[in-house]
Short mmCIF file of C-alpha atoms in Angstrom, two decimals:
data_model
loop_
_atom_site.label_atom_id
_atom_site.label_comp_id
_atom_site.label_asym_id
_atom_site.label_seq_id
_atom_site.Cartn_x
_atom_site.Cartn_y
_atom_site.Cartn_z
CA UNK A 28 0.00 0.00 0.00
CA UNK A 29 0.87 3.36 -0.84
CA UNK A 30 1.61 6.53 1.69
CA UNK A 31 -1.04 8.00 -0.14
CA UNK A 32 -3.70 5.09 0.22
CA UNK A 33 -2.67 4.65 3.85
CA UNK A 34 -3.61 8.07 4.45
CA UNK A 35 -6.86 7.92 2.68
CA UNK A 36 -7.94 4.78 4.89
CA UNK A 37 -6.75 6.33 8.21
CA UNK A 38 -8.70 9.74 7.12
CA UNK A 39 -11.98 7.68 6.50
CA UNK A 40 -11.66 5.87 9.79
CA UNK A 41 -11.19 9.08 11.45
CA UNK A 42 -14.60 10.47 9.62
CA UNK A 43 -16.60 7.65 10.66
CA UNK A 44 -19.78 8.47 13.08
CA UNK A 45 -19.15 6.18 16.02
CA UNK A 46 -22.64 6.61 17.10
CA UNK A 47 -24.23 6.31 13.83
CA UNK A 48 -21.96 2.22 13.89
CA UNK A 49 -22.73 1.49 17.62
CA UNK A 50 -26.60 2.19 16.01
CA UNK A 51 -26.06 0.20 13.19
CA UNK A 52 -24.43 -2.95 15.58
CA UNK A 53 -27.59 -2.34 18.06
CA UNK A 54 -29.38 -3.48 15.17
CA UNK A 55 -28.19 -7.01 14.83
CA UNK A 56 -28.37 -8.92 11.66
CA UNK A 57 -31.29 -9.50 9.23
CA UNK A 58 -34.02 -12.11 9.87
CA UNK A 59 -34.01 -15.57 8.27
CA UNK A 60 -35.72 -15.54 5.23
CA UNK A 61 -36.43 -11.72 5.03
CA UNK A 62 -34.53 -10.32 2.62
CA UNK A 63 -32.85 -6.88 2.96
CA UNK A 64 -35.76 -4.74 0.90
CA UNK A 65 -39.11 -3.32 2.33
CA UNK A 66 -40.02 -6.13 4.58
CA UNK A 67 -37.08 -6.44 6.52
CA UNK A 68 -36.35 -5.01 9.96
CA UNK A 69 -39.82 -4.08 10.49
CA UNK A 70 -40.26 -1.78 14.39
CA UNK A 71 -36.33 -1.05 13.74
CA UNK A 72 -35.39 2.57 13.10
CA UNK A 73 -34.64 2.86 9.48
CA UNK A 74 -33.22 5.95 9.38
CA UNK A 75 -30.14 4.73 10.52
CA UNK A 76 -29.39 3.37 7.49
CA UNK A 77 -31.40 4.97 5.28
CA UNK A 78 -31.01 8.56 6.78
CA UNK A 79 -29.00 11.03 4.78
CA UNK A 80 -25.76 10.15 6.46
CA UNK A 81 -26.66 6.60 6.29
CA UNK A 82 -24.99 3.57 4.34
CA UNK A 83 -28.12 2.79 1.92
CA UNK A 84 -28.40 3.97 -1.16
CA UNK A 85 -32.22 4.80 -0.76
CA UNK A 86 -33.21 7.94 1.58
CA UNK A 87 -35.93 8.41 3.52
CA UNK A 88 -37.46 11.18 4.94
CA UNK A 89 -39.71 8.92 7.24
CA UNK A 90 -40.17 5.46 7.86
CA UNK A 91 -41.36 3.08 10.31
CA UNK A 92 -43.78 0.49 11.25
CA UNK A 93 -47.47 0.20 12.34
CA UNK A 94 -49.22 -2.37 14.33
CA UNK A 95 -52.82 -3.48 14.95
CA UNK A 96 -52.95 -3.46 18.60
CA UNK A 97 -50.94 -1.88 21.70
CA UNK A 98 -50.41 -5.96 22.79
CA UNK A 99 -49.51 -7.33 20.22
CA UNK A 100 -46.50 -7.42 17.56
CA UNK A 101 -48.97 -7.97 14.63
CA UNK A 102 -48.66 -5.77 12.12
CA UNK A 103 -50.84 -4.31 10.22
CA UNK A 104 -50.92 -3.51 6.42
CA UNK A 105 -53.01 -1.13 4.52
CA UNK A 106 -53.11 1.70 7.67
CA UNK A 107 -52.64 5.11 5.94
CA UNK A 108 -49.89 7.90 7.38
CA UNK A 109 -50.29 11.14 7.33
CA UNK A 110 -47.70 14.38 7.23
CA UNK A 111 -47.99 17.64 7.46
CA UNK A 112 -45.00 19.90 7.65
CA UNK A 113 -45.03 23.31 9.47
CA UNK A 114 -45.65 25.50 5.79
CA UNK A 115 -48.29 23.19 5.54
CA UNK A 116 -47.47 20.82 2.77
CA UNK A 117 -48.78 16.91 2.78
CA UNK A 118 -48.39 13.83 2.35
CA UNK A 119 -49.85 10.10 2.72
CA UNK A 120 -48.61 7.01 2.17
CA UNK A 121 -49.84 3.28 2.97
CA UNK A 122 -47.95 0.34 5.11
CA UNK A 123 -46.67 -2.54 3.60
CA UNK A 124 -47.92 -6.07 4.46
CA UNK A 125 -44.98 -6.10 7.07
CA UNK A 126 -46.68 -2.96 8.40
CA UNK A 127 -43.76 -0.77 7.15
CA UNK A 128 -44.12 2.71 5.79
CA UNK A 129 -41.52 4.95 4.03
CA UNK A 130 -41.04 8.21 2.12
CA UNK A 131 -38.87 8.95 0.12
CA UNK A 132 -36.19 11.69 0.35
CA UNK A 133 -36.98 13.03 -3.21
CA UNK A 134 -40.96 12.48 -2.50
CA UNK A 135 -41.61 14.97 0.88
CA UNK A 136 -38.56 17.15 2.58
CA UNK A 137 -40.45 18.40 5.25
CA UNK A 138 -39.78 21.96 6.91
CA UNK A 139 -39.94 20.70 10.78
CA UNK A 140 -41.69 20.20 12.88
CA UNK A 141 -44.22 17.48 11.37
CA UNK A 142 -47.53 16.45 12.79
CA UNK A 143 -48.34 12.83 11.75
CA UNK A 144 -51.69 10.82 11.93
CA UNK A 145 -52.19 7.35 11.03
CA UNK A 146 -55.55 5.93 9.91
CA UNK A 147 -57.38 2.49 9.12
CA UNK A 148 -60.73 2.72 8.43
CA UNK A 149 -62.73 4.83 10.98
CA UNK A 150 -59.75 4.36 13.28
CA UNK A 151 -57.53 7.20 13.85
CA UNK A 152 -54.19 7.83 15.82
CA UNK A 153 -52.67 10.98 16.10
CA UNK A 154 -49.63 12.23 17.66
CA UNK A 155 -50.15 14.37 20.44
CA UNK A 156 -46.75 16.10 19.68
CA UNK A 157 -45.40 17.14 16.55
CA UNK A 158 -41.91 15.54 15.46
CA UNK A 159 -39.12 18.09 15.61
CA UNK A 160 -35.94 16.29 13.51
CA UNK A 161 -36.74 12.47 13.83
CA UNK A 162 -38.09 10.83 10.90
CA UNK A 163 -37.03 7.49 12.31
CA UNK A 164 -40.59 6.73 13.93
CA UNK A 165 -38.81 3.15 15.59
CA UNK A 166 -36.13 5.90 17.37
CA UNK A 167 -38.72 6.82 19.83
CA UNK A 168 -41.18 3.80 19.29
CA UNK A 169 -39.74 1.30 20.69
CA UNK A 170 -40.94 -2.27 22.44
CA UNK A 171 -41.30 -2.67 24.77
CA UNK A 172 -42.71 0.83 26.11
CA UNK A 173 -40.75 2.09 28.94
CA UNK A 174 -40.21 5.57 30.22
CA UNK A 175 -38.31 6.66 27.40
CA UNK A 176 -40.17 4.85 24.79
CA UNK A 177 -43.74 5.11 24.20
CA UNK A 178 -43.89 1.88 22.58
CA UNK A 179 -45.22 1.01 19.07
CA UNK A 180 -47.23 2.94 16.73
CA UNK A 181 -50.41 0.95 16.45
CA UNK A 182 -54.10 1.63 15.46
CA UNK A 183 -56.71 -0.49 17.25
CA UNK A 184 -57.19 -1.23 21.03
CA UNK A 185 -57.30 -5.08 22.51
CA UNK A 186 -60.76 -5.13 20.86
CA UNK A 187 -59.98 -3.92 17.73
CA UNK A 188 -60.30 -6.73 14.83
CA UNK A 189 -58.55 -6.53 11.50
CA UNK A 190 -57.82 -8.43 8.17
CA UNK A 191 -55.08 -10.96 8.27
CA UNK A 192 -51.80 -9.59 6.28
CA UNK A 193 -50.14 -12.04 3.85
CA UNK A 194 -46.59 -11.22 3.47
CA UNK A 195 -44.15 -13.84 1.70
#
């Protein structure tokens, strides 16, 4: 190797976001069978990877997961999600059967804060806060809920009955 390559190497070590890899390691490795694409990782934060400083090549502005009930991990497809950004610009987009939701970088760059709602049906969950910088929904909804996680985004109550998903 080279001077010149040895200092390249020891100057991208030395740019590397320690916090953004001890994220990336908290993550663990993919789940048999799922491959990497827009079922995998669902509840995860996906903005660690596929934030702007992240290692995939697709961006998001927001992503996460839904689920049908506060008890359960079951997730639930078809639930619209709602933005709107703080000049008042929108926009919607569906879960996957996986119960994962993203927008694109190039789709909606939101001027912060964001309000978001997420609706089935005649169901409706809104945030009671707006978002102020994280589009990672999984960041701060996290299972299981404790005091600094308010657990995962879901839709119903215990109650609450919904059509079975069918992801591959």
């Amino acid at each position: 190797m080279t001077r010149y390559g040895l200092l390249l190497g020891l100057l991208a070590a030395a740019c590397s976001d320690p916090i953004r890899t001890r994220a990336m390691d908290e993550l663990g490795g993919e789940a048999p069978g799922v491959p990497a694409g827009p079922l995998h990782r669902p509840g995860q934060p996906c903005l660690v990877c596929h934030g702007e400083d992240g290692p995939s090549e697709s961006r998001f502005s927001f992503a996460g997961t839904i689920y049908a009930r506060p008890s359960t991990a079951e997730p639930l497809a078809g639930a619209r999600v709602r933005f709107i950004d703080s000049s008042g610009a929108q926009y919607a987009v569906s879960s996957n059967c996986a119960g994962t939701f993203y927008v694109g970088d190039t789709n909606f760059r939101p001027v912060w804060p964001v309000w978001m709602k997420v609706e089935f049906g005649d169901l409706t969950q809104e945030m009671v806060t707006p978002s102020f910088r994280e589009g990672s929904c999984g960041a701060c909804h996290q299972d299981p809920a404790t005091p600094t996680s308010v657990g995962h985004l879901y839709v119903g109550d215990d109650r609450s009955t919904f059509p079975k998903g069918n992801c591959p």
